[in-house]
Amino acid sequence: MALKIVKGSIDRMFDKNLQDLVRGIRNHKEDEAKYISTCIDEIKQELKQDNIAVKANAVCKLTYLQMLGYDVSWAAFNIVEVMSSSKFTYKRIGYLAASQCFHESTDVIMLTTNQIRKDLSSPNQYDTGVALTGLSCFVTPDLARDLANDIMTLMSHTKPYIRKKAVLIMYKVFLKYPESLRPAFPRLKEKLEDPDPGVQSAAVNVICELARRNPKNYLSLAPLFFKLMTSSTNNWVLIKIIKLFGALTPLEPRLGKKLIEPLTNLIHSTSAMSLLYECVNTVIAGQYWFSVGSKELCVQKLRILIEDSDQNLKYLGLLAMSKILKTHPKSVQSHKDLILQCLDDKDESIRLRALDLLYGMVSKKNLMEIVKKLMLHVDKAEGTTYRDELLTKIIDICSQSNYQYITNFEWYISILVELTRLEGTRHGHLIASQMLDVAIRVKAIRVFAVAQMATLLDNAHLLTGNMQRNGICEVLYAAAWICGEFSEHLENPMQTLEAMLRPKVATLPGHIQAVYVQNAAKLFATILKSQEGNTDSTAAQDTSQLMIDRLPLFVQSANLEVQERASCILQLVKYIQKLQQKDVEVAEEVNALFAGELNPVAPKAQKKVPVPEGLDLDAWINEPPSESESEDEQPKAIFAKEEPKHSRPRHTEVDEKELARRREARKQEQANNPFYIKASPSSQKVYQDAPGVEHIPVVQIDLSVPLKVPGLPMSDQYVKLEEERRQKERAEKKKKEKKKRKEKRSGRGKKHDSGPESEEDITPAHQVDIVTEEMPEVKENHSSKFSNIFFLHLLFWVCDDKKSSKHKKKKQKKEKEEKEKKKKKKHHHHHHHSDGGGEESVQNGTVEEEEPLPVSLSHRLINPQVVYDIQGNLQDGSQVVVSVIFENKCDSFLKSMEFNVLDSLNSKLQRPEGSGPHDGLTVPFQLPPGVSNEARFVFTVQSIVMPQKLKGTLTFIVKVDSSTHEKLDFKLHFTCTSYLITTPCYSDAFAKLLESGDLKGSSVRLEGVNMPFHHLLARICFHHHFSIVERIDSCASMYSRSIQGHHVCLLVKTSGQTVSIDAKCDEPTLLGNVLDEIKQTFSQC
Amino acid sequence: MQFMLLFSRQGKLRLQKWYVPLSDKEKKKITRELVQTVLARKPKMCSFLEWRDLKIVYKRYASLYFCCAIEDQDNELITLEIIHRYVELLDKYFGSVCELDIIFNFEKAYFILDEFLLGGEAQETSKKNVLKAIEQADLLQEVRHLIKITVDKVF
């Protein structure tokens, strides 16, 4: 009876297994979240049981819930428990859960090391197997380091099942713990010739992946791989080997010659498309090393792929084709027909690939034909995204390399005009900028362009009716401007002026109206000029009257720009009218308003401006702060030579960043300043500044009749015309040649072959003002402004909303930490790759906020709203400059900032003369939202032997709707470390210093430091501004100097996890504090 | 290979295997984004797409999408082959597999995947060997189950 009860309770514990859970979730579609939360409660109960079977069941369910997106990190320890079960059934579940749920920051991973080691050496191969599989998913650098040896042993296990897994996982281990590569490599190489094909292929896999990252170390394996390649029949292995050779060939071009035969053989013989594709890709990628013939073969094979009915092959074929195109456009161009066919494909991704290819394939000869085909596609394309893509591609294709391929600009203008008929495109501004560009740069086209634009303006109602919403009306901007600027070419200026002053214009976006108004004035001036010559003076007066009648509409505009221009011009015209009534001739004066021709300016125009005499651009305006100032003070006996190399590049880097940041701040300020003159109206920015036209509800008019504007040209006719023109040219040429031949025949009977016309033979109908020369390189002389300045980076954010500020802060902090982690990773790599990276001393330059070294510890949270970051360097013995970066993280404008610090006896903020000792300093800028800027404050410090904390406040005004005064408290922490400056020291000078006996000693022990020795050294160098003097195995001597000239010498030794630091310094208090700070750095990690 | 995702036509995730360390948040974001992108594609479109700096290879089998992310230099066609091979393995193991098999035996689906791929690389190209390993491991599990059950009965 009792047994029954026990059994019953066991059953109940099992009452919900994975299947039940899944079924339950499927049955609770309505309230899934609620159901799952009760399940999680049950699971929590189950995890409390001692029975491992119950636990395993619970963990299995959690693994499922994890996939559904629920957080199960709280159960990490239970997962470890299940992993360590001696029963395979549970172990398997435990490892599965771990591999799904654990990641590098899961802290319980540390506890698993011994368990995994035990499993790896288990007599049961499946225990070992699950451990290896699990490890491949959650291996961390620590696990990799601790288990590398065990896994290496497994590479020679008797069972191929284990060997294969061990070999593959070694790759993950190498990535996490690069030091293991060297000792493991011989064994890995051995596995290339393993009797088991699975192990062999695993080894090929691993080496191939390694070689892709760093090919030069694997060149020596080439003969071995060559043998494998010619003997293996396993396509999986072959693909990897070919990939490997692809990575090796650039380093050893002779390989190309050797490979080409087996590669072509494979290309010819293989039936596996994946292998064929790999071979073709390798030949394409290594174009320079393989012969031309092989490439022709590839193109042929690719043609077969593209012609295939399988979409996948077609896509890949086009993709590979585009790679060939870059170097061998000719061999691709011959397949133009095929690629144009692909534009008809039902798969959009294939069509886009084909479009990409076309871009590279155009020439003077085929541009019109290709664009004609594309225009057809534009007409029938479904879906605006694809149509927009086509539109941009057409414009890209035509305008590439300064309209290199366009021979007839009338054709291009008509293409652009045809494109304006496109419904629902977003790219009105693109068309507009092309129209402007062409009209300005191709003088010969202006007459034609003006005529076209006049028609466009005249028919503007057709465009605006249903296109205002989607930005095609941007073309009217270009049209109005072109008609106004080149109004002398207008056939019927009066009609155009009428069109520009229609009441309907007032419905256009403001920036377009503004251009309309301005150009109406230009047009008016031109008309006056033509009319004043006539005897009939009423015509001129009528024109003025027209302006006076229509302009008031714009004067009432809500848009400031329109209003301002309109009222100016209205007054002007009224004045003109007065003069006209007195029969005064005004046309000349009015025209003078718009005199001067607009010419395109070449990008290198600035270069042509001669440098005024006496101006030396390379000379310093102010004395540059001398680089070696601080070093000069150093006692020469101890410090022999300086190597300024280390710090130099860093200055420039920081300067650039600094400059970029300031530029950004300045831009923001300018944007907020209504008095600042903004970019010219023709620049594209103006378009974006348009008030959201999109939001104005406009009734869409459904036009079933295609929008063809009467009088607009059809681009097609140009294709014909062009043909004719070319034929004519050809005929003329032939004539000429005949003549020449005739002339020559008398002399020599040499035959002239007038073969098919070549690219160069096609002469453009219009000439573009093309400036092909590159922009002159800007050489910046980066001043080392920041050298020798105590630099303190104070980053904070201020927010008027307390709640959101807290939230933001957290987020920001997290991001920061993540960034730092990334940095750290990089750092690891860096060191591992350079052999014996520990010897590299980390030079502490001046400003290092972007220093790619671990900086996690120098960020401290002092006030909920202040985070700052100290790095230091010296200026002179008693003065330090603190650079504070103010960053506005809130959404409001901050102004009237005042920075104040409560002075201590030792440290004082330097204030301008005449101000009291407690006055704050005004921060010389305002902060728009999201902007940061830097201000510097000078402090006088007397003694540097003690660390200090200075309290300070920042007051500022937050401008939302009304201004509020806010205060922010912060602390500046002047650590002793920040008074140290990285100073290199040679070992003999170091020895002399120690021998001198002037220094007093002190020492400190650090326990449980779990990091490689060179990391430890790098950390000390970075955080505490030391440089390494000498390093021998696990012992290193380090040196640093304070800004007041104290020498600080360290002897760092490590054994196991204990690090002992013996230190000497001529100032014991300073030394004590520095050591405390070092200790703290390591206690925090 | 960076990761493999299995999801249904309704966008429900059925299986996920990540071969690169990412935080849960990132994983979720990537999954959501990819499921949306892949489901939005039309049935006649090719199986490849470029996504961020990765290439996505996917294939639909009945109601399930198999979706892999590979690096720029990796071979798309062999990845398709891997997907197909995995489907074949599932098919052999479950006996004409359907979505429900994977839902209810998701741990088995993972075990098979782990025998086939390791750390994102194919570890065993022979279908027979993969199935043999799985069967033997299952047997181990079953035998112990049996022992446990007999022990229970004795008590």
PDB file of C-alpha atoms in Angstrom, chain A residues 708-907:
ATOM      1  CA  LYS A 708       1.605  61.194 -71.963  1.00  0.00           C
ATOM      2  CA  VAL A 709       2.333  64.835 -72.034  1.00  0.00           C
ATOM      3  CA  PRO A 710       1.714  66.204 -75.502  1.00  0.00           C
ATOM      4  CA  GLY A 711       4.722  67.764 -77.063  1.00  0.00           C
ATOM      5  CA  LEU A 712       7.187  65.772 -75.028  1.00  0.00           C
ATOM      6  CA  PRO A 713       9.704  63.876 -77.069  1.00  0.00           C
ATOM      7  CA  MET A 714       9.926  60.137 -77.126  1.00  0.00           C
ATOM      8  CA  SER A 715      13.332  58.825 -76.319  1.00  0.00           C
ATOM      9  CA  ASP A 716      12.882  56.052 -78.830  1.00  0.00           C
ATOM     10  CA  GLN A 717      13.148  58.377 -81.731  1.00  0.00           C
ATOM     11  CA  TYR A 718      16.634  59.216 -80.585  1.00  0.00           C
ATOM     12  CA  VAL A 719      17.699  55.680 -80.891  1.00  0.00           C
ATOM     13  CA  LYS A 720      16.781  55.803 -84.523  1.00  0.00           C
ATOM     14  CA  LEU A 721      18.290  59.224 -84.968  1.00  0.00           C
ATOM     15  CA  GLU A 722      21.454  58.085 -83.317  1.00  0.00           C
ATOM     16  CA  GLU A 723      21.682  55.144 -85.645  1.00  0.00           C
ATOM     17  CA  GLU A 724      21.274  57.440 -88.571  1.00  0.00           C
ATOM     18  CA  ARG A 725      23.808  59.832 -87.240  1.00  0.00           C
ATOM     19  CA  ARG A 726      26.311  57.129 -86.716  1.00  0.00           C
ATOM     20  CA  GLN A 727      25.707  55.742 -90.140  1.00  0.00           C
ATOM     21  CA  LYS A 728      26.239  59.131 -91.582  1.00  0.00           C
ATOM     22  CA  GLU A 729      29.410  59.528 -89.654  1.00  0.00           C
ATOM     23  CA  ARG A 730      30.552  56.169 -90.771  1.00  0.00           C
ATOM     24  CA  ALA A 731      29.778  57.033 -94.358  1.00  0.00           C
ATOM     25  CA  GLU A 732      31.688  60.231 -94.068  1.00  0.00           C
ATOM     26  CA  LYS A 733      34.555  58.474 -92.564  1.00  0.00           C
ATOM     27  CA  LYS A 734      34.541  55.936 -95.310  1.00  0.00           C
ATOM     28  CA  LYS A 735      34.528  58.723 -97.786  1.00  0.00           C
ATOM     29  CA  LYS A 736      37.463  60.275 -96.111  1.00  0.00           C
ATOM     30  CA  GLU A 737      39.211  57.017 -95.923  1.00  0.00           C
ATOM     31  CA  LYS A 738      38.530  56.367 -99.531  1.00  0.00           C
ATOM     32  CA  LYS A 739      40.026  59.680-100.307  1.00  0.00           C
ATOM     33  CA  LYS A 740      42.999  58.864 -98.225  1.00  0.00           C
ATOM     34  CA  ARG A 741      43.253  55.504 -99.827  1.00  0.00           C
ATOM     35  CA  LYS A 742      43.116  57.048-103.185  1.00  0.00           C
ATOM     36  CA  GLU A 743      45.853  59.368-102.209  1.00  0.00           C
ATOM     37  CA  LYS A 744      47.858  56.604-100.759  1.00  0.00           C
ATOM     38  CA  ARG A 745      47.247  54.192-103.526  1.00  0.00           C
ATOM     39  CA  SER A 746      49.316  56.343-105.726  1.00  0.00           C
ATOM     40  CA  GLY A 747      52.140  55.884-103.295  1.00  0.00           C
ATOM     41  CA  ARG A 748      51.721  52.485-101.708  1.00  0.00           C
ATOM     42  CA  GLY A 749      49.042  49.924-102.312  1.00  0.00           C
ATOM     43  CA  LYS A 750      48.308  49.215 -98.670  1.00  0.00           C
ATOM     44  CA  LYS A 751      44.878  47.980 -97.757  1.00  0.00           C
ATOM     45  CA  HIS A 752      42.774  49.700 -95.137  1.00  0.00           C
ATOM     46  CA  ASP A 753      40.317  47.681 -93.217  1.00  0.00           C
ATOM     47  CA  SER A 754      37.262  49.599 -92.207  1.00  0.00           C
ATOM     48  CA  GLY A 755      36.030  46.923 -89.849  1.00  0.00           C
ATOM     49  CA  PRO A 756      33.249  47.275 -87.300  1.00  0.00           C
ATOM     50  CA  GLU A 757      33.341  50.582 -85.530  1.00  0.00           C
ATOM     51  CA  SER A 758      35.127  50.550 -82.266  1.00  0.00           C
ATOM     52  CA  GLU A 759      34.242  52.315 -79.052  1.00  0.00           C
ATOM     53  CA  GLU A 760      36.420  55.304 -79.792  1.00  0.00           C
ATOM     54  CA  ASP A 761      34.875  55.859 -83.182  1.00  0.00           C
ATOM     55  CA  ILE A 762      31.589  56.987 -81.707  1.00  0.00           C
ATOM     56  CA  THR A 763      31.809  60.683 -81.303  1.00  0.00           C
ATOM     57  CA  PRO A 764      29.463  62.205 -78.787  1.00  0.00           C
ATOM     58  CA  ALA A 765      26.847  64.563 -80.085  1.00  0.00           C
ATOM     59  CA  HIS A 766      27.327  66.834 -77.122  1.00  0.00           C
ATOM     60  CA  GLN A 767      30.270  67.523 -74.981  1.00  0.00           C
ATOM     61  CA  VAL A 768      30.029  67.436 -71.211  1.00  0.00           C
ATOM     62  CA  ASP A 769      32.135  69.610 -69.051  1.00  0.00           C
ATOM     63  CA  ILE A 770      33.905  66.803 -67.418  1.00  0.00           C
ATOM     64  CA  VAL A 771      36.515  67.119 -64.847  1.00  0.00           C
ATOM     65  CA  THR A 772      38.190  63.812 -64.586  1.00  0.00           C
ATOM     66  CA  GLU A 773      41.034  64.699 -62.368  1.00  0.00           C
ATOM     67  CA  GLU A 774      40.807  63.609 -58.823  1.00  0.00           C
ATOM     68  CA  MET A 775      40.251  65.905 -55.946  1.00  0.00           C
ATOM     69  CA  PRO A 776      43.542  67.124 -54.599  1.00  0.00           C
ATOM     70  CA  GLU A 777      44.572  65.235 -51.585  1.00  0.00           C
ATOM     71  CA  VAL A 778      44.127  67.201 -48.456  1.00  0.00           C
ATOM     72  CA  LYS A 779      47.192  66.992 -46.392  1.00  0.00           C
ATOM     73  CA  GLU A 780      46.443  67.913 -42.887  1.00  0.00           C
ATOM     74  CA  ASN A 781      49.074  68.932 -40.560  1.00  0.00           C
ATOM     75  CA  HIS A 782      47.809  67.604 -37.346  1.00  0.00           C
ATOM     76  CA  SER A 783      48.924  69.779 -34.615  1.00  0.00           C
ATOM     77  CA  SER A 784      49.779  67.952 -31.494  1.00  0.00           C
ATOM     78  CA  LYS A 785      47.559  70.215 -29.511  1.00  0.00           C
ATOM     79  CA  PHE A 786      46.780  67.596 -26.971  1.00  0.00           C
ATOM     80  CA  SER A 787      50.202  66.464 -26.162  1.00  0.00           C
ATOM     81  CA  ASN A 788      51.261  66.876 -22.617  1.00  0.00           C
ATOM     82  CA  ILE A 789      47.888  67.712 -21.302  1.00  0.00           C
ATOM     83  CA  PHE A 790      46.344  65.981 -18.411  1.00  0.00           C
ATOM     84  CA  PHE A 791      43.327  64.644 -20.150  1.00  0.00           C
ATOM     85  CA  LEU A 792      40.239  63.703 -18.349  1.00  0.00           C
ATOM     86  CA  HIS A 793      37.259  62.590 -20.237  1.00  0.00           C
ATOM     87  CA  LEU A 794      34.034  63.263 -18.484  1.00  0.00           C
ATOM     88  CA  LEU A 795      31.074  61.880 -20.218  1.00  0.00           C
ATOM     89  CA  PHE A 796      27.675  62.431 -18.787  1.00  0.00           C
ATOM     90  CA  TRP A 797      24.193  62.815 -19.855  1.00  0.00           C
ATOM     91  CA  VAL A 798      21.620  65.058 -18.531  1.00  0.00           C
ATOM     92  CA  CYS A 799      17.981  64.556 -18.727  1.00  0.00           C
ATOM     93  CA  ASP A 800      15.113  66.595 -17.513  1.00  0.00           C
ATOM     94  CA  ASP A 801      12.966  63.536 -17.163  1.00  0.00           C
ATOM     95  CA  LYS A 802      14.236  61.598 -14.204  1.00  0.00           C
ATOM     96  CA  LYS A 803      12.662  58.278 -15.118  1.00  0.00           C
ATOM     97  CA  SER A 804      13.844  58.152 -18.628  1.00  0.00           C
ATOM     98  CA  SER A 805      17.231  59.335 -17.603  1.00  0.00           C
ATOM     99  CA  LYS A 806      17.675  56.359 -15.379  1.00  0.00           C
ATOM    100  CA  HIS A 807      16.613  54.087 -18.118  1.00  0.00           C
ATOM    101  CA  LYS A 808      18.854  55.689 -20.634  1.00  0.00           C
ATOM    102  CA  LYS A 809      21.743  55.562 -18.331  1.00  0.00           C
ATOM    103  CA  LYS A 810      21.430  51.880 -17.814  1.00  0.00           C
ATOM    104  CA  LYS A 811      21.188  51.241 -21.466  1.00  0.00           C
ATOM    105  CA  GLN A 812      24.127  53.392 -22.197  1.00  0.00           C
ATOM    106  CA  LYS A 813      26.177  51.719 -19.592  1.00  0.00           C
ATOM    107  CA  LYS A 814      25.367  48.341 -20.942  1.00  0.00           C
ATOM    108  CA  GLU A 815      26.331  49.361 -24.400  1.00  0.00           C
ATOM    109  CA  LYS A 816      29.533  50.670 -23.097  1.00  0.00           C
ATOM    110  CA  GLU A 817      30.323  47.481 -21.348  1.00  0.00           C
ATOM    111  CA  GLU A 818      29.608  45.556 -24.449  1.00  0.00           C
ATOM    112  CA  LYS A 819      31.885  47.764 -26.391  1.00  0.00           C
ATOM    113  CA  GLU A 820      34.572  47.206 -23.903  1.00  0.00           C
ATOM    114  CA  LYS A 821      34.137  43.520 -24.096  1.00  0.00           C
ATOM    115  CA  LYS A 822      34.584  43.715 -27.793  1.00  0.00           C
ATOM    116  CA  LYS A 823      37.656  45.758 -27.329  1.00  0.00           C
ATOM    117  CA  LYS A 824      38.997  43.220 -24.974  1.00  0.00           C
ATOM    118  CA  LYS A 825      38.428  40.467 -27.432  1.00  0.00           C
ATOM    119  CA  LYS A 826      40.262  42.339 -30.065  1.00  0.00           C
ATOM    120  CA  HIS A 827      43.014  42.808 -27.666  1.00  0.00           C
ATOM    121  CA  HIS A 828      43.267  39.116 -27.000  1.00  0.00           C
ATOM    122  CA  HIS A 829      43.517  38.372 -30.640  1.00  0.00           C
ATOM    123  CA  HIS A 830      46.063  40.968 -31.175  1.00  0.00           C
ATOM    124  CA  HIS A 831      48.306  39.532 -28.594  1.00  0.00           C
ATOM    125  CA  HIS A 832      47.866  35.969 -29.525  1.00  0.00           C
ATOM    126  CA  HIS A 833      48.680  36.514 -33.106  1.00  0.00           C
ATOM    127  CA  SER A 834      51.847  38.341 -32.515  1.00  0.00           C
ATOM    128  CA  ASP A 835      54.130  35.830 -30.959  1.00  0.00           C
ATOM    129  CA  GLY A 836      55.169  36.775 -27.501  1.00  0.00           C
ATOM    130  CA  GLY A 837      52.864  39.732 -27.522  1.00  0.00           C
ATOM    131  CA  GLY A 838      53.706  40.312 -23.911  1.00  0.00           C
ATOM    132  CA  GLU A 839      56.867  42.079 -24.807  1.00  0.00           C
ATOM    133  CA  GLU A 840      55.003  44.819 -26.467  1.00  0.00           C
ATOM    134  CA  SER A 841      54.877  47.661 -24.111  1.00  0.00           C
ATOM    135  CA  VAL A 842      51.671  49.501 -24.274  1.00  0.00           C
ATOM    136  CA  GLN A 843      52.506  53.081 -24.828  1.00  0.00           C
ATOM    137  CA  ASN A 844      50.216  55.393 -23.071  1.00  0.00           C
ATOM    138  CA  GLY A 845      49.766  58.279 -25.406  1.00  0.00           C
ATOM    139  CA  THR A 846      47.932  61.376 -24.547  1.00  0.00           C
ATOM    140  CA  VAL A 847      44.293  61.081 -25.329  1.00  0.00           C
ATOM    141  CA  GLU A 848      43.082  57.582 -25.369  1.00  0.00           C
ATOM    142  CA  GLU A 849      39.397  57.355 -25.085  1.00  0.00           C
ATOM    143  CA  GLU A 850      39.333  55.092 -28.128  1.00  0.00           C
ATOM    144  CA  GLU A 851      42.305  53.087 -27.066  1.00  0.00           C
ATOM    145  CA  PRO A 852      41.744  49.499 -28.174  1.00  0.00           C
ATOM    146  CA  LEU A 853      42.764  48.052 -24.863  1.00  0.00           C
ATOM    147  CA  PRO A 854      40.692  46.962 -21.930  1.00  0.00           C
ATOM    148  CA  VAL A 855      39.419  50.030 -20.231  1.00  0.00           C
ATOM    149  CA  SER A 856      36.653  48.513 -18.234  1.00  0.00           C
ATOM    150  CA  LEU A 857      37.977  49.692 -14.956  1.00  0.00           C
ATOM    151  CA  SER A 858      38.505  53.273 -15.624  1.00  0.00           C
ATOM    152  CA  HIS A 859      34.819  53.921 -15.941  1.00  0.00           C
ATOM    153  CA  ARG A 860      33.307  54.599 -12.647  1.00  0.00           C
ATOM    154  CA  LEU A 861      29.809  55.501 -11.830  1.00  0.00           C
ATOM    155  CA  ILE A 862      29.888  58.265  -9.297  1.00  0.00           C
ATOM    156  CA  ASN A 863      26.623  60.015  -9.600  1.00  0.00           C
ATOM    157  CA  PRO A 864      23.614  58.394 -11.173  1.00  0.00           C
ATOM    158  CA  GLN A 865      24.093  60.722 -14.061  1.00  0.00           C
ATOM    159  CA  VAL A 866      27.818  61.070 -14.349  1.00  0.00           C
ATOM    160  CA  VAL A 867      30.261  58.617 -15.777  1.00  0.00           C
ATOM    161  CA  TYR A 868      33.760  59.654 -16.325  1.00  0.00           C
ATOM    162  CA  ASP A 869      36.940  58.218 -17.480  1.00  0.00           C
ATOM    163  CA  ILE A 870      40.391  59.245 -16.349  1.00  0.00           C
ATOM    164  CA  GLN A 871      43.509  59.005 -18.326  1.00  0.00           C
ATOM    165  CA  GLY A 872      46.321  61.296 -17.699  1.00  0.00           C
ATOM    166  CA  ASN A 873      49.462  62.894 -18.843  1.00  0.00           C
ATOM    167  CA  LEU A 874      51.381  65.891 -17.694  1.00  0.00           C
ATOM    168  CA  GLN A 875      51.823  69.452 -18.613  1.00  0.00           C
ATOM    169  CA  ASP A 876      54.038  70.720 -15.925  1.00  0.00           C
ATOM    170  CA  GLY A 877      54.651  69.919 -12.322  1.00  0.00           C
ATOM    171  CA  SER A 878      51.794  71.880 -10.855  1.00  0.00           C
ATOM    172  CA  GLN A 879      49.283  72.479 -13.560  1.00  0.00           C
ATOM    173  CA  VAL A 880      46.889  70.006 -15.046  1.00  0.00           C
ATOM    174  CA  VAL A 881      44.350  70.561 -17.753  1.00  0.00           C
ATOM    175  CA  VAL A 882      41.141  68.637 -17.454  1.00  0.00           C
ATOM    176  CA  SER A 883      39.272  68.073 -20.638  1.00  0.00           C
ATOM    177  CA  VAL A 884      35.626  67.446 -20.064  1.00  0.00           C
ATOM    178  CA  ILE A 885      33.382  66.142 -22.738  1.00  0.00           C
ATOM    179  CA  PHE A 886      29.807  67.211 -22.322  1.00  0.00           C
ATOM    180  CA  GLU A 887      27.355  65.021 -24.053  1.00  0.00           C
ATOM    181  CA  ASN A 888      23.686  65.811 -24.183  1.00  0.00           C
ATOM    182  CA  LYS A 889      21.732  62.595 -24.084  1.00  0.00           C
ATOM    183  CA  CYS A 890      18.297  64.045 -23.588  1.00  0.00           C
ATOM    184  CA  ASP A 891      15.918  65.419 -26.114  1.00  0.00           C
ATOM    185  CA  SER A 892      16.067  69.045 -25.115  1.00  0.00           C
ATOM    186  CA  PHE A 893      18.379  71.897 -25.796  1.00  0.00           C
ATOM    187  CA  LEU A 894      20.855  72.714 -23.023  1.00  0.00           C
ATOM    188  CA  LYS A 895      22.337  76.112 -22.545  1.00  0.00           C
ATOM    189  CA  SER A 896      24.008  78.464 -20.071  1.00  0.00           C
ATOM    190  CA  MET A 897      26.133  75.721 -18.603  1.00  0.00           C
ATOM    191  CA  GLU A 898      28.313  76.647 -15.711  1.00  0.00           C
ATOM    192  CA  PHE A 899      31.061  74.408 -14.460  1.00  0.00           C
ATOM    193  CA  ASN A 900      32.186  74.788 -10.884  1.00  0.00           C
ATOM    194  CA  VAL A 901      34.425  72.794  -8.611  1.00  0.00           C
ATOM    195  CA  LEU A 902      34.819  73.123  -4.889  1.00  0.00           C
ATOM    196  CA  ASP A 903      38.518  73.778  -4.473  1.00  0.00           C
ATOM    197  CA  SER A 904      40.558  71.872  -1.978  1.00  0.00           C
ATOM    198  CA  LEU A 905      43.736  73.083  -0.321  1.00  0.00           C
ATOM    199  CA  ASN A 906      45.756  71.049  -2.706  1.00  0.00           C
ATOM    200  CA  SER A 907      43.902  71.466  -5.972  1.00  0.00           C
TER     201      SER A 907
END
